[in-house]
Short mmCIF file of N, CA and C in Angstrom, two decimals:
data_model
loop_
_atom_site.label_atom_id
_atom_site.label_comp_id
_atom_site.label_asym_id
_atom_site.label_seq_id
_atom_site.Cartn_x
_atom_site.Cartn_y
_atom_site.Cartn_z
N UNK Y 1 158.81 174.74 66.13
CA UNK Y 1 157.42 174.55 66.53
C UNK Y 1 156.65 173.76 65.48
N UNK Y 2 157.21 174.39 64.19
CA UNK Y 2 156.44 173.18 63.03
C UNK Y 2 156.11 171.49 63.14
N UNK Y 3 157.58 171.05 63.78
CA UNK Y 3 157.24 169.60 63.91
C UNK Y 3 157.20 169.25 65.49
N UNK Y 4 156.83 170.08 66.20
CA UNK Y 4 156.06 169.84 67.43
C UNK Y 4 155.67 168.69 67.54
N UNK Y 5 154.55 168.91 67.24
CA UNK Y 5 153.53 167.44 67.30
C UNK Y 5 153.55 166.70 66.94
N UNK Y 6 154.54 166.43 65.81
CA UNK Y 6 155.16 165.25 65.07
C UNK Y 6 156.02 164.32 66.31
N UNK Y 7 157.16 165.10 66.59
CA UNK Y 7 157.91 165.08 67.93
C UNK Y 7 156.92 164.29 69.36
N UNK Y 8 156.09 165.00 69.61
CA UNK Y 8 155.17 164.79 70.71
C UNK Y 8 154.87 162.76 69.96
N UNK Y 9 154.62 162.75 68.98
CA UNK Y 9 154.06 161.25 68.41
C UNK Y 9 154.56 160.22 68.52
N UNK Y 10 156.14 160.92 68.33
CA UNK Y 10 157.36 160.25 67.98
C UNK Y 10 157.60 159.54 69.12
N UNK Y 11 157.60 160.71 70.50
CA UNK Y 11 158.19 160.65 71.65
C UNK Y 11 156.95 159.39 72.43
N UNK Y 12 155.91 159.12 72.00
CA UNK Y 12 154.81 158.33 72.48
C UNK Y 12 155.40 156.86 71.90
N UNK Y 13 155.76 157.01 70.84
CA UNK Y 13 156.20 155.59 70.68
C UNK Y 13 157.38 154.94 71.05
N UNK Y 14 158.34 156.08 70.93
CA UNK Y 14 159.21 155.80 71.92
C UNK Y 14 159.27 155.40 73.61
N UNK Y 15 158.13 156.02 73.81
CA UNK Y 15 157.84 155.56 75.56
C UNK Y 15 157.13 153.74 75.68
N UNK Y 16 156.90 153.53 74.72
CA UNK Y 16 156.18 151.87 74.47
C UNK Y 16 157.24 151.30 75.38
N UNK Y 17 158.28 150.93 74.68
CA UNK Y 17 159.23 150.19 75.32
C UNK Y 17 159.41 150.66 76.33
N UNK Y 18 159.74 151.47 77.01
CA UNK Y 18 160.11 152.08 78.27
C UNK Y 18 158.71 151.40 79.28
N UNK Y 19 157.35 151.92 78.86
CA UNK Y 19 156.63 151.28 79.54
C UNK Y 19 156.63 149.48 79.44
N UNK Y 20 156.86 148.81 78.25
CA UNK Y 20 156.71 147.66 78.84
C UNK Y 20 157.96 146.83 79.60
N UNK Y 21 159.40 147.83 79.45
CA UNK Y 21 160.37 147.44 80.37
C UNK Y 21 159.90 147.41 81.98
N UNK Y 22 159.43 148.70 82.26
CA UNK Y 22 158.77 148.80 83.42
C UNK Y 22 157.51 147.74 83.64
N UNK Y 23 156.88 147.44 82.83
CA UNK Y 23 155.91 146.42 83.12
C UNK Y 23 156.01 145.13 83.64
N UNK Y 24 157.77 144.58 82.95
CA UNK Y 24 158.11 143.39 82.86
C UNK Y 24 159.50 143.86 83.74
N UNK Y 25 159.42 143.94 84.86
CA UNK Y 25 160.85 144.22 85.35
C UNK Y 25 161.26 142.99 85.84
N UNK Y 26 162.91 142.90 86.64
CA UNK Y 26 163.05 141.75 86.93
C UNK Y 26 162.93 141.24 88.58
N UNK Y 27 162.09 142.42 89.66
CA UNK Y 27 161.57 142.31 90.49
C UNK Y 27 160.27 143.40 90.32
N UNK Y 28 159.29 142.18 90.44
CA UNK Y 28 157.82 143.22 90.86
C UNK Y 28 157.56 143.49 92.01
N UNK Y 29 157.27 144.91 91.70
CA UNK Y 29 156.27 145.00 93.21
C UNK Y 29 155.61 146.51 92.19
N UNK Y 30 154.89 146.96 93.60
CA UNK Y 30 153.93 148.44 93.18
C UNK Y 30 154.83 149.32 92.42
N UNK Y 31 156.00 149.48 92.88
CA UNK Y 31 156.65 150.33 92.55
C UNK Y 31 157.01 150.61 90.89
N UNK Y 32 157.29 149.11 90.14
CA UNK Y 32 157.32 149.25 88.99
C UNK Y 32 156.17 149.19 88.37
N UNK Y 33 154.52 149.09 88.75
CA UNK Y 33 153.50 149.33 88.13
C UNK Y 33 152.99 150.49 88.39
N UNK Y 34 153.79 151.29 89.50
CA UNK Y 34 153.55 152.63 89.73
C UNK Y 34 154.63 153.59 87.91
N UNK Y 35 155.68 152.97 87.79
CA UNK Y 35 156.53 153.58 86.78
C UNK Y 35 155.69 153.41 85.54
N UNK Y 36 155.53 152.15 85.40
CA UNK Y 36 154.65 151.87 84.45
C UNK Y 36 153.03 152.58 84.02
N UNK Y 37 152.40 153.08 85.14
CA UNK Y 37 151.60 154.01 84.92
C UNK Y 37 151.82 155.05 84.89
N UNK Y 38 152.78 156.04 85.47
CA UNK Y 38 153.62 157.07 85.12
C UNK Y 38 153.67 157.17 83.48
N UNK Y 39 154.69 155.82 83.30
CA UNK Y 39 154.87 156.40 81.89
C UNK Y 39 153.89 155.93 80.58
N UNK Y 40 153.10 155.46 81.20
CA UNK Y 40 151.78 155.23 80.16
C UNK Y 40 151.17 156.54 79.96
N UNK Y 41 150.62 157.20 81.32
CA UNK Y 41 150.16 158.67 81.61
C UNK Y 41 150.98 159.74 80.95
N UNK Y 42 152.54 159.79 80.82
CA UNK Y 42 153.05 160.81 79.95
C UNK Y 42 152.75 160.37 78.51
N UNK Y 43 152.90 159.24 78.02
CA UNK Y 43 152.33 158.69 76.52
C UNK Y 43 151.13 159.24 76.40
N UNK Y 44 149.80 159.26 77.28
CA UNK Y 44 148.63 159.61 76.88
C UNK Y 44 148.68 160.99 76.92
N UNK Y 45 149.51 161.80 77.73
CA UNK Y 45 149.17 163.49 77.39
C UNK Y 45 150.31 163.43 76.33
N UNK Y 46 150.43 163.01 75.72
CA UNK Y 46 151.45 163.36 74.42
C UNK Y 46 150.61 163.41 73.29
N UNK Y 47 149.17 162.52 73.54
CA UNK Y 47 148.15 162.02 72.22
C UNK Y 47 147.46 163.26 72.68
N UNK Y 48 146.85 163.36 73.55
CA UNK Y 48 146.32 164.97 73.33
C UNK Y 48 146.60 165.88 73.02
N UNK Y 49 148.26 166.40 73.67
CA UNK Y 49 148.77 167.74 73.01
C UNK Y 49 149.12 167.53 71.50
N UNK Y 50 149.31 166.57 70.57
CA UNK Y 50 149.75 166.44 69.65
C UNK Y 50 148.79 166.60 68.54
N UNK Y 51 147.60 166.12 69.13
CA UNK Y 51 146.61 166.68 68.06
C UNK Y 51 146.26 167.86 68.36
N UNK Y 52 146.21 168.65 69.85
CA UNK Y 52 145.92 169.91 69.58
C UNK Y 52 146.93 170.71 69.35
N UNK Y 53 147.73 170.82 69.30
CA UNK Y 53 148.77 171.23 69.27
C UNK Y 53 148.70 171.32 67.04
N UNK Y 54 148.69 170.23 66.99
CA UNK Y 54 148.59 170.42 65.11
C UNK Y 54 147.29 170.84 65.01
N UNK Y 55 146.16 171.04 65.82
CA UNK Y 55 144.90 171.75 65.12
C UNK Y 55 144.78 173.18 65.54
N UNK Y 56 145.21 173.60 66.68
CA UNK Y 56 145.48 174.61 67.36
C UNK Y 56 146.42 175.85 65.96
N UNK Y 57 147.35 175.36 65.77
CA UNK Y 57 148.40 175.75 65.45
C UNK Y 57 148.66 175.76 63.75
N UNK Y 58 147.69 175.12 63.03
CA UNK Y 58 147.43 174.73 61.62
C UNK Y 58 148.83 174.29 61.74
N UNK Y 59 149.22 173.20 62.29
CA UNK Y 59 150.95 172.03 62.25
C UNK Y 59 150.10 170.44 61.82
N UNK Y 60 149.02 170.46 61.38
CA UNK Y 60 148.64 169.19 60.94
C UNK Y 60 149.30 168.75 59.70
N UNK Y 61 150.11 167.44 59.33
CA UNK Y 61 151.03 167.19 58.63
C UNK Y 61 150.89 165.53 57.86
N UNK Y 62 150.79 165.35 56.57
CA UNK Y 62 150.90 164.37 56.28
C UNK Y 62 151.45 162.90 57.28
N UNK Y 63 152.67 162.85 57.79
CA UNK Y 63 153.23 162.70 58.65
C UNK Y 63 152.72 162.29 59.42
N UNK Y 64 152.13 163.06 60.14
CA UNK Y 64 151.61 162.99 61.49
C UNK Y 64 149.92 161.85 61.31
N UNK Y 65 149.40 162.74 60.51
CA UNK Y 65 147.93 161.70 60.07
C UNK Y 65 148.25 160.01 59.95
N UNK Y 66 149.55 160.17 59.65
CA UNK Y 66 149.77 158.42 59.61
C UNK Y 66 150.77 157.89 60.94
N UNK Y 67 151.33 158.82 61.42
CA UNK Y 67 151.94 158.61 62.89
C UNK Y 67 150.74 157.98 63.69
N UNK Y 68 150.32 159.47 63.90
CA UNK Y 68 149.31 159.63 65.13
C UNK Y 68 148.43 158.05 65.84
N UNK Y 69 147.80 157.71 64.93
CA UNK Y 69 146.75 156.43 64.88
C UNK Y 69 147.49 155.21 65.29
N UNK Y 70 149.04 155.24 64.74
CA UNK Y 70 149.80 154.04 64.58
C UNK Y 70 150.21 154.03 66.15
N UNK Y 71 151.12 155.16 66.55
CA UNK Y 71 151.15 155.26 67.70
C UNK Y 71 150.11 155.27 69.35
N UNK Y 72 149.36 156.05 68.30
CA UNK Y 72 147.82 155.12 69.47
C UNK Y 72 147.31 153.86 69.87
N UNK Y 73 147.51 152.51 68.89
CA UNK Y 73 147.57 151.33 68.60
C UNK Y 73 148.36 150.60 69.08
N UNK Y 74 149.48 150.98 69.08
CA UNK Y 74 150.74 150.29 69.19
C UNK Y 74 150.59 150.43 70.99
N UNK Y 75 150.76 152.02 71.36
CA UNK Y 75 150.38 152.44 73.42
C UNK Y 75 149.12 151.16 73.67
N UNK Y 76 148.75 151.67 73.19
CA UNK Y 76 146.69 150.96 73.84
C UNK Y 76 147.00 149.47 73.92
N UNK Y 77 147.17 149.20 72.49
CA UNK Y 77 147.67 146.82 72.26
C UNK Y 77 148.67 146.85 73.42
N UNK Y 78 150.21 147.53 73.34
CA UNK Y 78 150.39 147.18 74.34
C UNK Y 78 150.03 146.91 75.92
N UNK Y 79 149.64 148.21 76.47
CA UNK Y 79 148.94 148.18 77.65
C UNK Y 79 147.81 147.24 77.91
N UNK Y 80 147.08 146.88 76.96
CA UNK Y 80 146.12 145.65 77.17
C UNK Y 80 146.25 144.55 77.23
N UNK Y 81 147.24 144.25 76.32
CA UNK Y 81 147.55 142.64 76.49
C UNK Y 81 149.04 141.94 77.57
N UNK Y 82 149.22 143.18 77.79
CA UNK Y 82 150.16 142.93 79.16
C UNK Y 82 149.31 143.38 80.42
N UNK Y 83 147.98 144.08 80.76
CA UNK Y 83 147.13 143.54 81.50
C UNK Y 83 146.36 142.25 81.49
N UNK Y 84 146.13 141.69 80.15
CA UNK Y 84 145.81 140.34 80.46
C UNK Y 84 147.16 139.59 80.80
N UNK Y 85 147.74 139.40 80.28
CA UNK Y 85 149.25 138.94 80.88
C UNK Y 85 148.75 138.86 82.52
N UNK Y 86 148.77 139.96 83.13
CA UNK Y 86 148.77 140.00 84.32
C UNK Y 86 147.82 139.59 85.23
N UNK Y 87 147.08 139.29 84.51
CA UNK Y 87 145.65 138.93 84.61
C UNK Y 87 144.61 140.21 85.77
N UNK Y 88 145.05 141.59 85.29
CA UNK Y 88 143.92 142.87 85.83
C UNK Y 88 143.06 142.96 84.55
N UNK Y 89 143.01 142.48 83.43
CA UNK Y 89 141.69 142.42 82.39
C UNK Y 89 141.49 141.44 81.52
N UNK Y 90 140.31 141.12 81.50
CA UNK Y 90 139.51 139.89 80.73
C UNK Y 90 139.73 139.60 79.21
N UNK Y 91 140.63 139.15 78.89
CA UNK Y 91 141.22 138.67 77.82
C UNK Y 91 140.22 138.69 76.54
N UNK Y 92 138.78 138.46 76.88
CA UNK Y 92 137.90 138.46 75.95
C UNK Y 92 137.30 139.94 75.65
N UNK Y 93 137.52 140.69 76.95
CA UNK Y 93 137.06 142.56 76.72
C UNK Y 93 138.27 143.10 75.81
N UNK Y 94 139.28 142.57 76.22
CA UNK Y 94 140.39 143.33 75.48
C UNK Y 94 140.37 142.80 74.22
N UNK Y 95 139.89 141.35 73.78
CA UNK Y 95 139.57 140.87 72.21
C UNK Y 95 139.05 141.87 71.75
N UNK Y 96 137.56 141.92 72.39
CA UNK Y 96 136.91 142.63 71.67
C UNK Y 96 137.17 144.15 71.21
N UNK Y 97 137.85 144.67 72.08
CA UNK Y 97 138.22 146.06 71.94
C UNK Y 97 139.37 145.95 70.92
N UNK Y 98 140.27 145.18 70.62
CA UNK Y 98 141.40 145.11 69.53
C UNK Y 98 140.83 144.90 68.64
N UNK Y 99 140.03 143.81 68.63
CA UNK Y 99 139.16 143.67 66.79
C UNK Y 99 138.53 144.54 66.34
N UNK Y 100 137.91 144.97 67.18
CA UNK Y 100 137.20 146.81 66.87
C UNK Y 100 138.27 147.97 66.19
N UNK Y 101 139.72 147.94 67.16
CA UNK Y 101 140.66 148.77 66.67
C UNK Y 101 141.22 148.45 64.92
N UNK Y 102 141.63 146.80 64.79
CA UNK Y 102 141.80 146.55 63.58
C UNK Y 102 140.61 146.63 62.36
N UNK Y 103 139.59 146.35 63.02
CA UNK Y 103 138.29 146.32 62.12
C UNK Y 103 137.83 147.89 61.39
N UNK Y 104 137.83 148.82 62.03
CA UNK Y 104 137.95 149.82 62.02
C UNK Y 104 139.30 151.05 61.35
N UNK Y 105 140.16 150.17 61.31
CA UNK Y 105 142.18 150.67 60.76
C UNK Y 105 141.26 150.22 59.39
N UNK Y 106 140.89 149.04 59.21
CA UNK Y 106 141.08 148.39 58.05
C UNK Y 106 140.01 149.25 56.88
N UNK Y 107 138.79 149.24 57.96
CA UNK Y 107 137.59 149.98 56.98
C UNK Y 107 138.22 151.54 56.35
N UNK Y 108 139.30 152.55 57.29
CA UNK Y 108 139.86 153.69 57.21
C UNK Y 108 140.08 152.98 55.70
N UNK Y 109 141.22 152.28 56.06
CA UNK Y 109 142.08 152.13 54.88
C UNK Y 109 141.52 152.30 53.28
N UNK Y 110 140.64 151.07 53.70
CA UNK Y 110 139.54 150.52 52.50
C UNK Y 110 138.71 152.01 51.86
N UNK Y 111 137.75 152.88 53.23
CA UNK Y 111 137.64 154.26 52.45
C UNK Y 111 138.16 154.99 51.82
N UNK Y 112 139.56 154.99 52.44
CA UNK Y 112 140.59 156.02 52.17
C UNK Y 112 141.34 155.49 50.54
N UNK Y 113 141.02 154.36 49.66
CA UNK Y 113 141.42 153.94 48.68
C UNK Y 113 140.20 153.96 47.96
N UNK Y 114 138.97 153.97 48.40
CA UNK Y 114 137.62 154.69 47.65
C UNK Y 114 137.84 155.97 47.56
N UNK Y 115 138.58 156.85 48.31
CA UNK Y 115 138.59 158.32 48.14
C UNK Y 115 137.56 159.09 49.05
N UNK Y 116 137.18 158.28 49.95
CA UNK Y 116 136.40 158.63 51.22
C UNK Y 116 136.77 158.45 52.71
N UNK Y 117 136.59 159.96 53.39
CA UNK Y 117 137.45 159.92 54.66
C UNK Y 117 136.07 159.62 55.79
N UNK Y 118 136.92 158.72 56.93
CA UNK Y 118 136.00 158.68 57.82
C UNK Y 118 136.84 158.84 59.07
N UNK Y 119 135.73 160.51 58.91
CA UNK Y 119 136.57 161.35 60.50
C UNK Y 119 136.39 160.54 61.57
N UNK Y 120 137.26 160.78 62.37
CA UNK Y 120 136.89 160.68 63.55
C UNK Y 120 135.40 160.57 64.08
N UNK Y 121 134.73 160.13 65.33
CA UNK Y 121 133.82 160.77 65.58
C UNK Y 121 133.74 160.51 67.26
N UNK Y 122 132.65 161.41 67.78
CA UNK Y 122 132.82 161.52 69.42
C UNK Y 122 132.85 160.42 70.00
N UNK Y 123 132.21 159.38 70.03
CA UNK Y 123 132.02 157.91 70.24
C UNK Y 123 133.25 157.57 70.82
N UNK Y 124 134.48 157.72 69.69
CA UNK Y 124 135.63 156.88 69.41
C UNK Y 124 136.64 157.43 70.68
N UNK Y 125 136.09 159.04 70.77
CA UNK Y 125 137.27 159.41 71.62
C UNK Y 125 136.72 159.00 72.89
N UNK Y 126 136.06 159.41 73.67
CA UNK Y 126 134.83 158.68 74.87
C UNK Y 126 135.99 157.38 74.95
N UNK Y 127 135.76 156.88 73.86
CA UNK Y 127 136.08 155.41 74.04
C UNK Y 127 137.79 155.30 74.00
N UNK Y 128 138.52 156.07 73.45
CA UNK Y 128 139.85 156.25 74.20
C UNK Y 128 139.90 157.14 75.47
N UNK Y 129 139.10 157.51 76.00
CA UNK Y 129 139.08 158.16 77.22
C UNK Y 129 139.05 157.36 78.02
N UNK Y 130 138.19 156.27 78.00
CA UNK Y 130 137.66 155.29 78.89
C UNK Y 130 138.67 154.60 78.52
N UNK Y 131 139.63 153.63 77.75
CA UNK Y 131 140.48 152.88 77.60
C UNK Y 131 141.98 153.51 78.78
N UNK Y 132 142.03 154.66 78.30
CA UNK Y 132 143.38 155.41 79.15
C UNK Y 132 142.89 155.51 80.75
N UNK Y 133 141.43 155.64 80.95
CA UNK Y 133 141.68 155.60 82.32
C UNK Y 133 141.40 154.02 82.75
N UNK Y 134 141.07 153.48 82.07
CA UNK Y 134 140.81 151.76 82.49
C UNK Y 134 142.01 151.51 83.28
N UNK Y 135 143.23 151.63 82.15
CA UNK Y 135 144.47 151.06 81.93
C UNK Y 135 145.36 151.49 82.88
N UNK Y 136 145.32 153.03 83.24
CA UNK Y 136 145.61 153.41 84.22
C UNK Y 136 145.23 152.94 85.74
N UNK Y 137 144.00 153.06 85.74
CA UNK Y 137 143.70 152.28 87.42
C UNK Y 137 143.81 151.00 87.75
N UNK Y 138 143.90 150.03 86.21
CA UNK Y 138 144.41 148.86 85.96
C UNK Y 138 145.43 148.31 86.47
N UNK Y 139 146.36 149.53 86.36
CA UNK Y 139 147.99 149.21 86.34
C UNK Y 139 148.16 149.67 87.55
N UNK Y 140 147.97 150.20 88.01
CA UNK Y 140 148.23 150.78 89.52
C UNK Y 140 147.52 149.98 90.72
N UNK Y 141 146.28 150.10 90.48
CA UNK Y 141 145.75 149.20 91.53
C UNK Y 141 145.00 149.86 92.04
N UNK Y 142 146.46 150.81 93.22
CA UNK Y 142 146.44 151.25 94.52
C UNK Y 142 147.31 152.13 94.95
N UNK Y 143 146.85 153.13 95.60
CA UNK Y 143 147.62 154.15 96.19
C UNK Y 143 148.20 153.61 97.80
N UNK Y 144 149.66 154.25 97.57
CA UNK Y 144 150.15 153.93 99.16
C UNK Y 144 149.82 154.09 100.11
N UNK Y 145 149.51 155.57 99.74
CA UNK Y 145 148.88 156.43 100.91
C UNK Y 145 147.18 156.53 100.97
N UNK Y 146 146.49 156.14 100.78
CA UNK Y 146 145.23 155.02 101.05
C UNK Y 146 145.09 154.00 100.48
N UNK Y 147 145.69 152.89 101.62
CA UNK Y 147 146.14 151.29 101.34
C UNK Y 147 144.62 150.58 101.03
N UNK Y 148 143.70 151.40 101.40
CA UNK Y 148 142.30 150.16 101.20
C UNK Y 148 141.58 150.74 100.25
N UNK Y 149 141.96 151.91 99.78
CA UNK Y 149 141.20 151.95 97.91
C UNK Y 149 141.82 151.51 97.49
N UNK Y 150 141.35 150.20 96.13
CA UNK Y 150 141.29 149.66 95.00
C UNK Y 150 140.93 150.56 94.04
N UNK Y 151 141.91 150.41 93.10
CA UNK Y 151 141.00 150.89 91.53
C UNK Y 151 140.73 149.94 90.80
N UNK Y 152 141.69 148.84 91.17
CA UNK Y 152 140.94 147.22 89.60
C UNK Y 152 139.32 147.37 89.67
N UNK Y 153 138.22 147.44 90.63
CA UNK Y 153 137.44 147.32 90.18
C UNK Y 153 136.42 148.34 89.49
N UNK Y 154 136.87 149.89 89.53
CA UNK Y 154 136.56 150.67 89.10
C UNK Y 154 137.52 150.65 87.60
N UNK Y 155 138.78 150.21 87.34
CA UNK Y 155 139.38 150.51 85.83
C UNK Y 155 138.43 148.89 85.11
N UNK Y 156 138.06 147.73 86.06
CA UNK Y 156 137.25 147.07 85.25
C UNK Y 156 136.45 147.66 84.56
N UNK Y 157 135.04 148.37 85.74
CA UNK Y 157 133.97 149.06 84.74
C UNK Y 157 134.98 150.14 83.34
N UNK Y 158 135.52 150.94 83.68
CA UNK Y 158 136.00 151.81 82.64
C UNK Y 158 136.37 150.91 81.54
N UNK Y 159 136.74 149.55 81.48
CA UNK Y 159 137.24 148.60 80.65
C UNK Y 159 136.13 148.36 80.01
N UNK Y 160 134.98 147.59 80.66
CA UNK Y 160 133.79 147.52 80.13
C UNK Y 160 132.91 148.96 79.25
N UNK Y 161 133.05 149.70 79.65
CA UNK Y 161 132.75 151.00 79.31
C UNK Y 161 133.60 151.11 77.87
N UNK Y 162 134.81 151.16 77.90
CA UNK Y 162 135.65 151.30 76.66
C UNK Y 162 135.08 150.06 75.75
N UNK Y 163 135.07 148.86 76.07
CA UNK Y 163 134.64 148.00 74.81
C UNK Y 163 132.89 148.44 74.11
N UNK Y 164 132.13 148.79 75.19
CA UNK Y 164 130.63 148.89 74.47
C UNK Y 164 131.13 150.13 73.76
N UNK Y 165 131.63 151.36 74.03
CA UNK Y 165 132.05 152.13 73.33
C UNK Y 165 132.46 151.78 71.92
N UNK Y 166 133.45 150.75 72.26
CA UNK Y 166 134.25 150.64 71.35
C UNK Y 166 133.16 150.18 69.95
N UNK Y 167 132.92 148.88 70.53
CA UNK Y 167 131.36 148.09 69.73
C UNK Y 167 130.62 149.38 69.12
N UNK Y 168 130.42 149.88 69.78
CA UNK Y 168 128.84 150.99 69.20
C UNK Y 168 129.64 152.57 68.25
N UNK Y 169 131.02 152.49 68.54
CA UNK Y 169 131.88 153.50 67.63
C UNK Y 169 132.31 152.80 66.52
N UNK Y 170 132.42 151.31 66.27
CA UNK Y 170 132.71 150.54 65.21
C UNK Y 170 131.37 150.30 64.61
N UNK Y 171 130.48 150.49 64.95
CA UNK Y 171 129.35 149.99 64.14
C UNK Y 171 129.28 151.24 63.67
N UNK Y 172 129.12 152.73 64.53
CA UNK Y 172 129.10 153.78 63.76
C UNK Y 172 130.17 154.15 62.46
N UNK Y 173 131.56 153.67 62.70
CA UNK Y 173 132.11 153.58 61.46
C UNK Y 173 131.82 153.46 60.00
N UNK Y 174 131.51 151.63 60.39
CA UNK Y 174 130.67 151.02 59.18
C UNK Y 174 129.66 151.41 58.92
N UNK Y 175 128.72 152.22 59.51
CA UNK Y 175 127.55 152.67 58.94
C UNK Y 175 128.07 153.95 57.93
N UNK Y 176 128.61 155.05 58.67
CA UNK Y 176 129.37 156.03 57.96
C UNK Y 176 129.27 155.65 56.23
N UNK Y 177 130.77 154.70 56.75
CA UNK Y 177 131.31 153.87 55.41
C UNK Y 177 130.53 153.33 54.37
N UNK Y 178 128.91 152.77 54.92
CA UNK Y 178 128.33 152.03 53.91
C UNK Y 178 127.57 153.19 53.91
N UNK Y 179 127.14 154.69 54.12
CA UNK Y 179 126.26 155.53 53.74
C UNK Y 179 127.31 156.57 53.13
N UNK Y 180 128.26 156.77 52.67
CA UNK Y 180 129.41 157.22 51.96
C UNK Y 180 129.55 156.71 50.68
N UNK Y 181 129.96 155.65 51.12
CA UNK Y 181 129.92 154.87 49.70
C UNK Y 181 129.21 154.49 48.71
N UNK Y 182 127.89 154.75 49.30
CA UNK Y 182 126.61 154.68 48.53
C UNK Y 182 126.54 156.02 47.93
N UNK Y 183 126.53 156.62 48.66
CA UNK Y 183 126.87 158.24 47.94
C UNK Y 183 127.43 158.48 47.16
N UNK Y 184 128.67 158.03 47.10
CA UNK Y 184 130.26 157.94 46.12
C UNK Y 184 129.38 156.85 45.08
N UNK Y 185 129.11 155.86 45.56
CA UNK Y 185 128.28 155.41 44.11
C UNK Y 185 127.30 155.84 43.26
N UNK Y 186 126.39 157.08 43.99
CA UNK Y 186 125.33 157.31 42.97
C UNK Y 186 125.56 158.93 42.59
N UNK Y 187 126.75 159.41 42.90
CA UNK Y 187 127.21 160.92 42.60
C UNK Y 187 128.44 160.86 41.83
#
């Protein structure tokens, strides 16, 4: 049970490839963007149980603090830029939402070598909430069994939704960061 959630992290990055095999098969149809959201959807309940699962359980692990994020990055970049690939999202929403992701890795980093942590905060998750269901209704479309609902234009808004998120959880970052550090400078 100790490395549970380590496991659960592991097993998310391991599903990358699996999902973008399914993404890129060598006949498309629904069926393999149906697999492909399948196994995006088991990747994303793997990021939930894995952190609760290590906070739940006091199993939070060196390890894992540097898994966790990497493997979130690695699911999300993929799934986005093989929707622009496909052309179900706007190449410039998904910019913006990746530069936010790196902009934000980088500032961690940069605190985290000042000796200042910058938690999480609600913003950020909202804004992976909204990314996982974008990506999901993205990839699917459409259900068989009601042929005339669409989701592209409802996982658009959620797309749009995830980048202002994203924007307004990266600015909250850097603010964090530059009211931390000011702190760390005059204490």
């Amino acid at each position: 049970m100790a490395q549970l959630p380590n496991a659960l992290t592991l097993l998310r990055v391991c599903l990358v490839p699996l999902f973008v095999l399914f993404h890129y098969p060598i006949v498309v149809d629904d069926r393999t963007y149906w697999a492909a959201g399948w196994t995006f959807a088991l990747a994303a309940i793997t990021d939930f149980f894995d952190g609760y699962l290590a906070r739940r359980y006091g199993l939070v692990t060196r390890l894992g603090k540097l898994l966790d994020p990497i493997a979130d990055k690695v699911l999300i970049t993929a799934a986005l830029v093989m929707l622009v690939e496909i052309e179900r999202a706007s190449a410039w929403v998904v910019i913006v939402i990746l530069g936010r992701e790196f902009a934000v890795t980088g500032l961690r980093a940069l605190a985290a070598s000042e000796g200042v942590v910058l938690a999480a905060e609600s913003l950020g998750k909202w804004k992976v909430g909204a990314q996982i269901t974008a990506i999901l209704m993205l990839l699917v479309d459409h259900f068989w069994f009601l042929p005339g609902l669409r989701l592209r234009p409802l996982g658009t808004f959620f797309l749009w939704v995830a980048m202002v998120l994203a924007v307004v959880s990266g600015l909250q970052y850097g603010w964090n960061y530059w009211r931390s550090s000011g702190e760390a400078a005059a204490g």
